[in-house]
Amino acid sequence: GESPLSKRMAQKLYGAPIALSASRLEKYHSCAFHYFMTYGLFAMERQRAGIEPRSTGSVQHAALCDYFTALAEEGRNPDAISREECYRDLGRLVEEEVQKDSALLYENSAYYQYVVMRMRRIAARTAWEVVKFYQNSSFRPYGFELKIGLDGDLPAIRVNGRDGEALAQISGLIDRADTAEADGKTYINIVDYKSSAKKLSVRLAEDGISIQPLLYTKALCDHIEGGTPGAMLYMQMTEP
């Protein structure tokens, strides 16, 4: 009959302590065999040349991060930002990011031009929605693209065994975190940008299949004195 991997074999496959991320944990709980094939045997499909959704998503994420980081460094008041200014700046930042992405190689094609135009519109619309949120709330940006893990903005989340042995360290990347002070507490919003619609599900969280926002909230609440969960949100980056 079948028998589980020994602890020694698991450590050879995955390392000790195991390096995990929220997405890896979700993949394991969704399908342990998929996790084994991907992170144990490193089996993967051959990549085809083309513009993948993850490439466009990376460009948009980077443009949003650069935009709001610059606003924070300049001390800009969200109330003073106009829609036209926001759209103009995001269009420029998307163009700059596109030039850095080796996956976007088809600049002479009409399809390439369409993809870049659409990325500009989506990133600008997303940024303007965020600006309007800041204009109408007490929340302000805490950070963008916050790294959890070694040499990151936040320490890795440690998972210890019953004997105190370090079994795993969970790393990750928080797209956006906002904070607001109220009643002596620091309320924290975690926002994860998605290219398609996605909702938080209590059932999927309990099953370990959708736990990323929960892990990121814990990491930030542990890091900030008086940190209290405010909201965990998926924000779809799309055109109306």
PDB file of C-alpha atoms in Angstrom:
ATOM      1  CA  GLY A   1       0.000   0.000   0.000  1.00  0.00           C
ATOM      2  CA  GLU A   2       0.877   3.646  -0.174  1.00  0.00           C
ATOM      3  CA  SER A   3       2.768   5.296   2.680  1.00  0.00           C
ATOM      4  CA  PRO A   4       3.363   8.996   3.395  1.00  0.00           C
ATOM      5  CA  LEU A   5       6.743  10.622   2.838  1.00  0.00           C
ATOM      6  CA  SER A   6       9.088  10.273   5.792  1.00  0.00           C
ATOM      7  CA  LYS A   7      10.176  13.419   7.613  1.00  0.00           C
ATOM      8  CA  ARG A   8      13.712  12.936   6.264  1.00  0.00           C
ATOM      9  CA  MET A   9      12.489  12.646   2.681  1.00  0.00           C
ATOM     10  CA  ALA A  10      10.201  15.672   3.062  1.00  0.00           C
ATOM     11  CA  GLN A  11      13.121  17.729   4.318  1.00  0.00           C
ATOM     12  CA  LYS A  12      15.202  16.647   1.317  1.00  0.00           C
ATOM     13  CA  LEU A  13      12.415  17.638  -1.065  1.00  0.00           C
ATOM     14  CA  TYR A  14      11.302  20.904   0.487  1.00  0.00           C
ATOM     15  CA  GLY A  15      14.157  21.947   2.786  1.00  0.00           C
ATOM     16  CA  ALA A  16      14.179  22.548   6.530  1.00  0.00           C
ATOM     17  CA  PRO A  17      12.501  24.682   7.607  1.00  0.00           C
ATOM     18  CA  ILE A  18      10.144  24.589   4.638  1.00  0.00           C
ATOM     19  CA  ALA A  19       9.944  27.858   2.723  1.00  0.00           C
ATOM     20  CA  LEU A  20       6.242  28.578   2.230  1.00  0.00           C
ATOM     21  CA  SER A  21       4.062  31.374   0.931  1.00  0.00           C
ATOM     22  CA  ALA A  22       0.335  31.997   1.185  1.00  0.00           C
ATOM     23  CA  SER A  23      -0.185  30.812  -2.396  1.00  0.00           C
ATOM     24  CA  ARG A  24       1.826  27.644  -1.764  1.00  0.00           C
ATOM     25  CA  LEU A  25      -0.239  26.840   1.304  1.00  0.00           C
ATOM     26  CA  GLU A  26      -3.432  27.420  -0.644  1.00  0.00           C
ATOM     27  CA  LYS A  27      -2.183  25.146  -3.406  1.00  0.00           C
ATOM     28  CA  TYR A  28      -1.305  22.411  -0.899  1.00  0.00           C
ATOM     29  CA  HIS A  29      -4.749  22.477   0.719  1.00  0.00           C
ATOM     30  CA  SER A  30      -6.397  22.580  -2.693  1.00  0.00           C
ATOM     31  CA  CYS A  31      -4.400  19.626  -4.090  1.00  0.00           C
ATOM     32  CA  ALA A  32      -1.467  18.076  -2.212  1.00  0.00           C
ATOM     33  CA  PHE A  33      -0.361  16.170  -5.318  1.00  0.00           C
ATOM     34  CA  HIS A  34      -0.195  19.397  -7.310  1.00  0.00           C
ATOM     35  CA  TYR A  35       1.959  20.893  -4.564  1.00  0.00           C
ATOM     36  CA  PHE A  36       4.250  17.834  -4.597  1.00  0.00           C
ATOM     37  CA  MET A  37       4.682  17.932  -8.379  1.00  0.00           C
ATOM     38  CA  THR A  38       5.277  21.697  -8.470  1.00  0.00           C
ATOM     39  CA  TYR A  39       7.490  22.301  -5.431  1.00  0.00           C
ATOM     40  CA  GLY A  40       8.879  18.826  -4.798  1.00  0.00           C
ATOM     41  CA  LEU A  41       9.669  17.661  -8.331  1.00  0.00           C
ATOM     42  CA  PHE A  42       9.590  21.112 -10.015  1.00  0.00           C
ATOM     43  CA  ALA A  43       7.404  19.802 -12.849  1.00  0.00           C
ATOM     44  CA  MET A  44       5.885  22.570 -14.943  1.00  0.00           C
ATOM     45  CA  GLU A  45       4.384  23.179 -18.342  1.00  0.00           C
ATOM     46  CA  ARG A  46       6.614  24.555 -21.071  1.00  0.00           C
ATOM     47  CA  GLN A  47       6.049  28.281 -21.414  1.00  0.00           C
ATOM     48  CA  ARG A  48       4.929  29.692 -24.726  1.00  0.00           C
ATOM     49  CA  ALA A  49       5.925  33.090 -26.035  1.00  0.00           C
ATOM     50  CA  GLY A  50       3.189  35.661 -25.621  1.00  0.00           C
ATOM     51  CA  ILE A  51       1.690  38.264 -23.329  1.00  0.00           C
ATOM     52  CA  GLU A  52       0.493  36.440 -20.261  1.00  0.00           C
ATOM     53  CA  PRO A  53      -2.014  37.869 -17.737  1.00  0.00           C
ATOM     54  CA  ARG A  54       0.672  37.720 -15.031  1.00  0.00           C
ATOM     55  CA  SER A  55       2.899  39.972 -17.179  1.00  0.00           C
ATOM     56  CA  THR A  56       0.231  42.640 -17.545  1.00  0.00           C
ATOM     57  CA  GLY A  57      -0.657  42.284 -13.864  1.00  0.00           C
ATOM     58  CA  SER A  58       2.956  42.818 -12.821  1.00  0.00           C
ATOM     59  CA  VAL A  59       3.179  45.982 -14.899  1.00  0.00           C
ATOM     60  CA  GLN A  60      -0.012  47.393 -13.392  1.00  0.00           C
ATOM     61  CA  HIS A  61       0.998  46.462  -9.827  1.00  0.00           C
ATOM     62  CA  ALA A  62       4.375  48.140 -10.261  1.00  0.00           C
ATOM     63  CA  ALA A  63       2.825  51.296 -11.712  1.00  0.00           C
ATOM     64  CA  LEU A  64       0.350  51.558  -8.833  1.00  0.00           C
ATOM     65  CA  CYS A  65       3.101  50.974  -6.276  1.00  0.00           C
ATOM     66  CA  ASP A  66       5.322  53.659  -7.836  1.00  0.00           C
ATOM     67  CA  TYR A  67       2.449  56.145  -8.033  1.00  0.00           C
ATOM     68  CA  PHE A  68       1.253  55.889  -4.434  1.00  0.00           C
ATOM     69  CA  THR A  69       4.763  55.586  -3.020  1.00  0.00           C
ATOM     70  CA  ALA A  70       5.672  58.855  -4.749  1.00  0.00           C
ATOM     71  CA  LEU A  71       2.534  60.553  -3.391  1.00  0.00           C
ATOM     72  CA  ALA A  72       3.400  59.437   0.148  1.00  0.00           C
ATOM     73  CA  GLU A  73       7.020  60.572  -0.149  1.00  0.00           C
ATOM     74  CA  GLU A  74       5.913  63.960  -1.454  1.00  0.00           C
ATOM     75  CA  GLY A  75       3.327  64.297   1.321  1.00  0.00           C
ATOM     76  CA  ARG A  76       0.542  64.889  -1.198  1.00  0.00           C
ATOM     77  CA  ASN A  77      -2.982  65.311   0.140  1.00  0.00           C
ATOM     78  CA  PRO A  78      -5.394  62.947  -1.672  1.00  0.00           C
ATOM     79  CA  ASP A  79      -8.019  65.730  -1.699  1.00  0.00           C
ATOM     80  CA  ALA A  80      -5.754  67.775  -3.987  1.00  0.00           C
ATOM     81  CA  ILE A  81      -5.462  65.080  -6.667  1.00  0.00           C
ATOM     82  CA  SER A  82      -7.667  65.403  -9.736  1.00  0.00           C
ATOM     83  CA  ARG A  83      -8.881  62.617 -11.974  1.00  0.00           C
ATOM     84  CA  GLU A  84      -7.033  64.061 -14.967  1.00  0.00           C
ATOM     85  CA  GLU A  85      -3.751  64.230 -13.042  1.00  0.00           C
ATOM     86  CA  CYS A  86      -4.167  60.670 -11.791  1.00  0.00           C
ATOM     87  CA  TYR A  87      -4.890  59.253 -15.251  1.00  0.00           C
ATOM     88  CA  ARG A  88      -1.981  61.175 -16.793  1.00  0.00           C
ATOM     89  CA  ASP A  89       0.560  59.993 -14.227  1.00  0.00           C
ATOM     90  CA  LEU A  90      -0.570  56.368 -14.341  1.00  0.00           C
ATOM     91  CA  GLY A  91      -0.397  56.328 -18.134  1.00  0.00           C
ATOM     92  CA  ARG A  92       3.205  57.506 -17.977  1.00  0.00           C
ATOM     93  CA  LEU A  93       4.162  54.984 -15.269  1.00  0.00           C
ATOM     94  CA  VAL A  94       2.623  52.076 -17.174  1.00  0.00           C
ATOM     95  CA  GLU A  95       4.608  53.043 -20.276  1.00  0.00           C
ATOM     96  CA  GLU A  96       7.808  53.130 -18.203  1.00  0.00           C
ATOM     97  CA  GLU A  97       7.108  49.718 -16.683  1.00  0.00           C
ATOM     98  CA  VAL A  98       6.283  48.154 -20.041  1.00  0.00           C
ATOM     99  CA  GLN A  99       9.762  49.028 -21.293  1.00  0.00           C
ATOM    100  CA  LYS A 100      11.273  46.984 -18.442  1.00  0.00           C
ATOM    101  CA  ASP A 101       9.202  43.832 -19.071  1.00  0.00           C
ATOM    102  CA  SER A 102      10.936  41.349 -21.354  1.00  0.00           C
ATOM    103  CA  ALA A 103       7.678  39.414 -21.798  1.00  0.00           C
ATOM    104  CA  LEU A 104       6.119  42.335 -23.666  1.00  0.00           C
ATOM    105  CA  LEU A 105       8.118  42.131 -26.869  1.00  0.00           C
ATOM    106  CA  TYR A 106       5.597  42.915 -29.549  1.00  0.00           C
ATOM    107  CA  GLU A 107       5.680  46.695 -29.584  1.00  0.00           C
ATOM    108  CA  ASN A 108       5.309  46.914 -33.358  1.00  0.00           C
ATOM    109  CA  SER A 109       2.067  44.946 -33.449  1.00  0.00           C
ATOM    110  CA  ALA A 110      -1.421  46.387 -33.203  1.00  0.00           C
ATOM    111  CA  TYR A 111      -2.209  43.839 -30.491  1.00  0.00           C
ATOM    112  CA  TYR A 112       0.686  45.089 -28.382  1.00  0.00           C
ATOM    113  CA  GLN A 113      -0.544  48.657 -28.689  1.00  0.00           C
ATOM    114  CA  TYR A 114      -4.036  47.573 -27.659  1.00  0.00           C
ATOM    115  CA  VAL A 115      -2.720  45.673 -24.608  1.00  0.00           C
ATOM    116  CA  VAL A 116      -0.668  48.645 -23.423  1.00  0.00           C
ATOM    117  CA  MET A 117      -3.572  51.041 -23.953  1.00  0.00           C
ATOM    118  CA  ARG A 118      -5.835  48.748 -21.932  1.00  0.00           C
ATOM    119  CA  MET A 119      -3.255  48.432 -19.153  1.00  0.00           C
ATOM    120  CA  ARG A 120      -3.047  52.215 -18.942  1.00  0.00           C
ATOM    121  CA  ARG A 121      -6.820  52.528 -18.625  1.00  0.00           C
ATOM    122  CA  ILE A 122      -7.148  49.758 -16.045  1.00  0.00           C
ATOM    123  CA  ALA A 123      -4.250  50.967 -13.881  1.00  0.00           C
ATOM    124  CA  ALA A 124      -5.496  54.571 -14.016  1.00  0.00           C
ATOM    125  CA  ARG A 125      -9.065  53.602 -13.129  1.00  0.00           C
ATOM    126  CA  THR A 126      -7.841  51.470 -10.229  1.00  0.00           C
ATOM    127  CA  ALA A 127      -5.623  54.268  -8.933  1.00  0.00           C
ATOM    128  CA  TRP A 128      -8.460  56.790  -9.133  1.00  0.00           C
ATOM    129  CA  GLU A 129     -10.762  54.494  -7.155  1.00  0.00           C
ATOM    130  CA  VAL A 130      -8.064  54.224  -4.479  1.00  0.00           C
ATOM    131  CA  VAL A 131      -7.589  58.008  -4.420  1.00  0.00           C
ATOM    132  CA  LYS A 132     -11.342  58.493  -3.959  1.00  0.00           C
ATOM    133  CA  PHE A 133     -11.264  55.985  -1.090  1.00  0.00           C
ATOM    134  CA  TYR A 134      -8.568  58.027   0.662  1.00  0.00           C
ATOM    135  CA  GLN A 135     -10.495  61.235  -0.010  1.00  0.00           C
ATOM    136  CA  ASN A 136     -13.552  59.832   1.778  1.00  0.00           C
ATOM    137  CA  SER A 137     -11.991  57.940   4.699  1.00  0.00           C
ATOM    138  CA  SER A 138      -9.530  58.266   7.546  1.00  0.00           C
ATOM    139  CA  PHE A 139      -7.368  55.473   6.168  1.00  0.00           C
ATOM    140  CA  ARG A 140      -4.015  56.360   4.706  1.00  0.00           C
ATOM    141  CA  PRO A 141      -1.392  54.234   2.928  1.00  0.00           C
ATOM    142  CA  TYR A 142       0.900  52.225   5.192  1.00  0.00           C
ATOM    143  CA  GLY A 143       2.818  50.577   2.381  1.00  0.00           C
ATOM    144  CA  PHE A 144       2.745  49.013  -1.070  1.00  0.00           C
ATOM    145  CA  GLU A 145       4.369  45.782  -2.246  1.00  0.00           C
ATOM    146  CA  LEU A 146       5.336  45.005   1.364  1.00  0.00           C
ATOM    147  CA  LYS A 147       7.621  41.990   1.503  1.00  0.00           C
ATOM    148  CA  ILE A 148       7.133  39.414   4.256  1.00  0.00           C
ATOM    149  CA  GLY A 149      10.214  37.283   4.831  1.00  0.00           C
ATOM    150  CA  LEU A 150      13.987  37.418   4.972  1.00  0.00           C
ATOM    151  CA  ASP A 151      15.284  40.985   4.582  1.00  0.00           C
ATOM    152  CA  GLY A 152      11.693  42.086   4.030  1.00  0.00           C
ATOM    153  CA  ASP A 153       9.536  44.850   5.434  1.00  0.00           C
ATOM    154  CA  LEU A 154       7.940  42.346   7.813  1.00  0.00           C
ATOM    155  CA  PRO A 155       9.448  39.205   9.369  1.00  0.00           C
ATOM    156  CA  ALA A 156       8.415  35.808   8.046  1.00  0.00           C
ATOM    157  CA  ILE A 157       5.583  34.021   9.839  1.00  0.00           C
ATOM    158  CA  ARG A 158       7.099  31.101  11.726  1.00  0.00           C
ATOM    159  CA  VAL A 159       5.387  27.740  12.089  1.00  0.00           C
ATOM    160  CA  ASN A 160       6.769  25.652  14.955  1.00  0.00           C
ATOM    161  CA  GLY A 161       6.176  22.030  15.899  1.00  0.00           C
ATOM    162  CA  ARG A 162       5.041  20.820  19.301  1.00  0.00           C
ATOM    163  CA  ASP A 163       8.662  20.556  20.413  1.00  0.00           C
ATOM    164  CA  GLY A 164       9.383  24.130  19.318  1.00  0.00           C
ATOM    165  CA  GLU A 165      11.269  23.073  16.202  1.00  0.00           C
ATOM    166  CA  ALA A 166      10.887  25.479  13.280  1.00  0.00           C
ATOM    167  CA  LEU A 167       8.902  23.579  10.650  1.00  0.00           C
ATOM    168  CA  ALA A 168       8.265  26.323   8.140  1.00  0.00           C
ATOM    169  CA  GLN A 169       8.577  30.017   7.412  1.00  0.00           C
ATOM    170  CA  ILE A 170       5.843  31.758   5.460  1.00  0.00           C
ATOM    171  CA  SER A 171       6.743  34.662   3.199  1.00  0.00           C
ATOM    172  CA  GLY A 172       4.626  36.801   0.915  1.00  0.00           C
ATOM    173  CA  LEU A 173       3.983  40.155  -0.709  1.00  0.00           C
ATOM    174  CA  ILE A 174       1.196  42.520   0.386  1.00  0.00           C
ATOM    175  CA  ASP A 175      -0.112  44.577  -2.540  1.00  0.00           C
ATOM    176  CA  ARG A 176      -1.408  47.385  -0.341  1.00  0.00           C
ATOM    177  CA  ALA A 177      -1.904  48.071   3.352  1.00  0.00           C
ATOM    178  CA  ASP A 178      -3.808  51.026   4.812  1.00  0.00           C
ATOM    179  CA  THR A 179      -4.026  52.141   8.434  1.00  0.00           C
ATOM    180  CA  ALA A 180      -6.264  54.451  10.459  1.00  0.00           C
ATOM    181  CA  GLU A 181      -6.053  55.519  14.106  1.00  0.00           C
ATOM    182  CA  ALA A 182      -9.233  55.289  16.191  1.00  0.00           C
ATOM    183  CA  ASP A 183     -10.018  54.614  19.869  1.00  0.00           C
ATOM    184  CA  GLY A 184      -6.359  54.061  20.688  1.00  0.00           C
ATOM    185  CA  LYS A 185      -6.018  51.329  18.064  1.00  0.00           C
ATOM    186  CA  THR A 186      -4.435  51.134  14.641  1.00  0.00           C
ATOM    187  CA  TYR A 187      -6.919  49.584  12.230  1.00  0.00           C
ATOM    188  CA  ILE A 188      -5.410  47.776   9.271  1.00  0.00           C
ATOM    189  CA  ASN A 189      -6.832  47.163   5.809  1.00  0.00           C
ATOM    190  CA  ILE A 190      -5.225  44.562   3.566  1.00  0.00           C
ATOM    191  CA  VAL A 191      -5.950  44.946  -0.153  1.00  0.00           C
ATOM    192  CA  ASP A 192      -5.011  42.364  -2.775  1.00  0.00           C
ATOM    193  CA  TYR A 193      -5.304  43.409  -6.426  1.00  0.00           C
ATOM    194  CA  LYS A 194      -6.810  40.803  -8.759  1.00  0.00           C
ATOM    195  CA  SER A 195      -7.267  40.753 -12.522  1.00  0.00           C
ATOM    196  CA  SER A 196     -10.516  38.774 -12.157  1.00  0.00           C
ATOM    197  CA  ALA A 197     -13.379  38.841  -9.688  1.00  0.00           C
ATOM    198  CA  LYS A 198     -12.717  37.065  -6.395  1.00  0.00           C
ATOM    199  CA  LYS A 199     -14.530  37.096  -3.062  1.00  0.00           C
ATOM    200  CA  LEU A 200     -13.492  36.120   0.420  1.00  0.00           C
ATOM    201  CA  SER A 201     -15.059  32.855   1.511  1.00  0.00           C
ATOM    202  CA  VAL A 202     -15.247  31.717   5.126  1.00  0.00           C
ATOM    203  CA  ARG A 203     -15.583  28.104   4.024  1.00  0.00           C
ATOM    204  CA  LEU A 204     -12.542  28.237   1.735  1.00  0.00           C
ATOM    205  CA  ALA A 205     -10.561  29.977   4.478  1.00  0.00           C
ATOM    206  CA  GLU A 206     -11.477  27.265   6.983  1.00  0.00           C
ATOM    207  CA  ASP A 207     -10.381  24.641   4.451  1.00  0.00           C
ATOM    208  CA  GLY A 208      -7.062  26.433   3.966  1.00  0.00           C
ATOM    209  CA  ILE A 209      -7.734  27.127   0.291  1.00  0.00           C
ATOM    210  CA  SER A 210      -8.134  30.925   0.530  1.00  0.00           C
ATOM    211  CA  ILE A 211      -6.031  32.212   3.444  1.00  0.00           C
ATOM    212  CA  GLN A 212      -3.751  34.837   1.941  1.00  0.00           C
ATOM    213  CA  PRO A 213      -5.551  37.918   3.377  1.00  0.00           C
ATOM    214  CA  LEU A 214      -5.721  36.285   6.811  1.00  0.00           C
ATOM    215  CA  LEU A 215      -1.996  35.535   6.886  1.00  0.00           C
ATOM    216  CA  TYR A 216      -1.101  39.018   5.678  1.00  0.00           C
ATOM    217  CA  THR A 217      -3.366  40.624   8.278  1.00  0.00           C
ATOM    218  CA  LYS A 218      -1.744  38.561  11.041  1.00  0.00           C
ATOM    219  CA  ALA A 219       1.745  39.509   9.867  1.00  0.00           C
ATOM    220  CA  LEU A 220       0.931  43.220   9.913  1.00  0.00           C
ATOM    221  CA  CYS A 221      -1.045  43.153  13.175  1.00  0.00           C
ATOM    222  CA  ASP A 222       1.882  41.392  14.866  1.00  0.00           C
ATOM    223  CA  HIS A 223       4.271  44.002  13.465  1.00  0.00           C
ATOM    224  CA  ILE A 224       2.342  47.183  14.350  1.00  0.00           C
ATOM    225  CA  GLU A 225       1.782  48.044  18.003  1.00  0.00           C
ATOM    226  CA  GLY A 226      -1.954  48.141  18.649  1.00  0.00           C
ATOM    227  CA  GLY A 227      -2.593  46.654  15.213  1.00  0.00           C
ATOM    228  CA  THR A 228      -6.227  45.595  14.812  1.00  0.00           C
ATOM    229  CA  PRO A 229      -7.844  43.983  11.746  1.00  0.00           C
ATOM    230  CA  GLY A 230      -9.977  46.484   9.863  1.00  0.00           C
ATOM    231  CA  ALA A 231     -10.802  44.888   6.524  1.00  0.00           C
ATOM    232  CA  MET A 232      -9.499  42.281   4.098  1.00  0.00           C
ATOM    233  CA  LEU A 233     -10.363  43.050   0.497  1.00  0.00           C
ATOM    234  CA  TYR A 234      -9.859  41.798  -3.028  1.00  0.00           C
ATOM    235  CA  MET A 235      -9.886  44.675  -5.509  1.00  0.00           C
ATOM    236  CA  GLN A 236     -10.505  43.740  -9.118  1.00  0.00           C
ATOM    237  CA  MET A 237      -8.446  45.657 -11.649  1.00  0.00           C
ATOM    238  CA  THR A 238     -10.705  45.940 -14.644  1.00  0.00           C
ATOM    239  CA  GLU A 239     -12.607  48.287 -16.890  1.00  0.00           C
ATOM    240  CA  PRO A 240     -16.308  48.938 -16.229  1.00  0.00           C
TER     241      PRO A 240
END
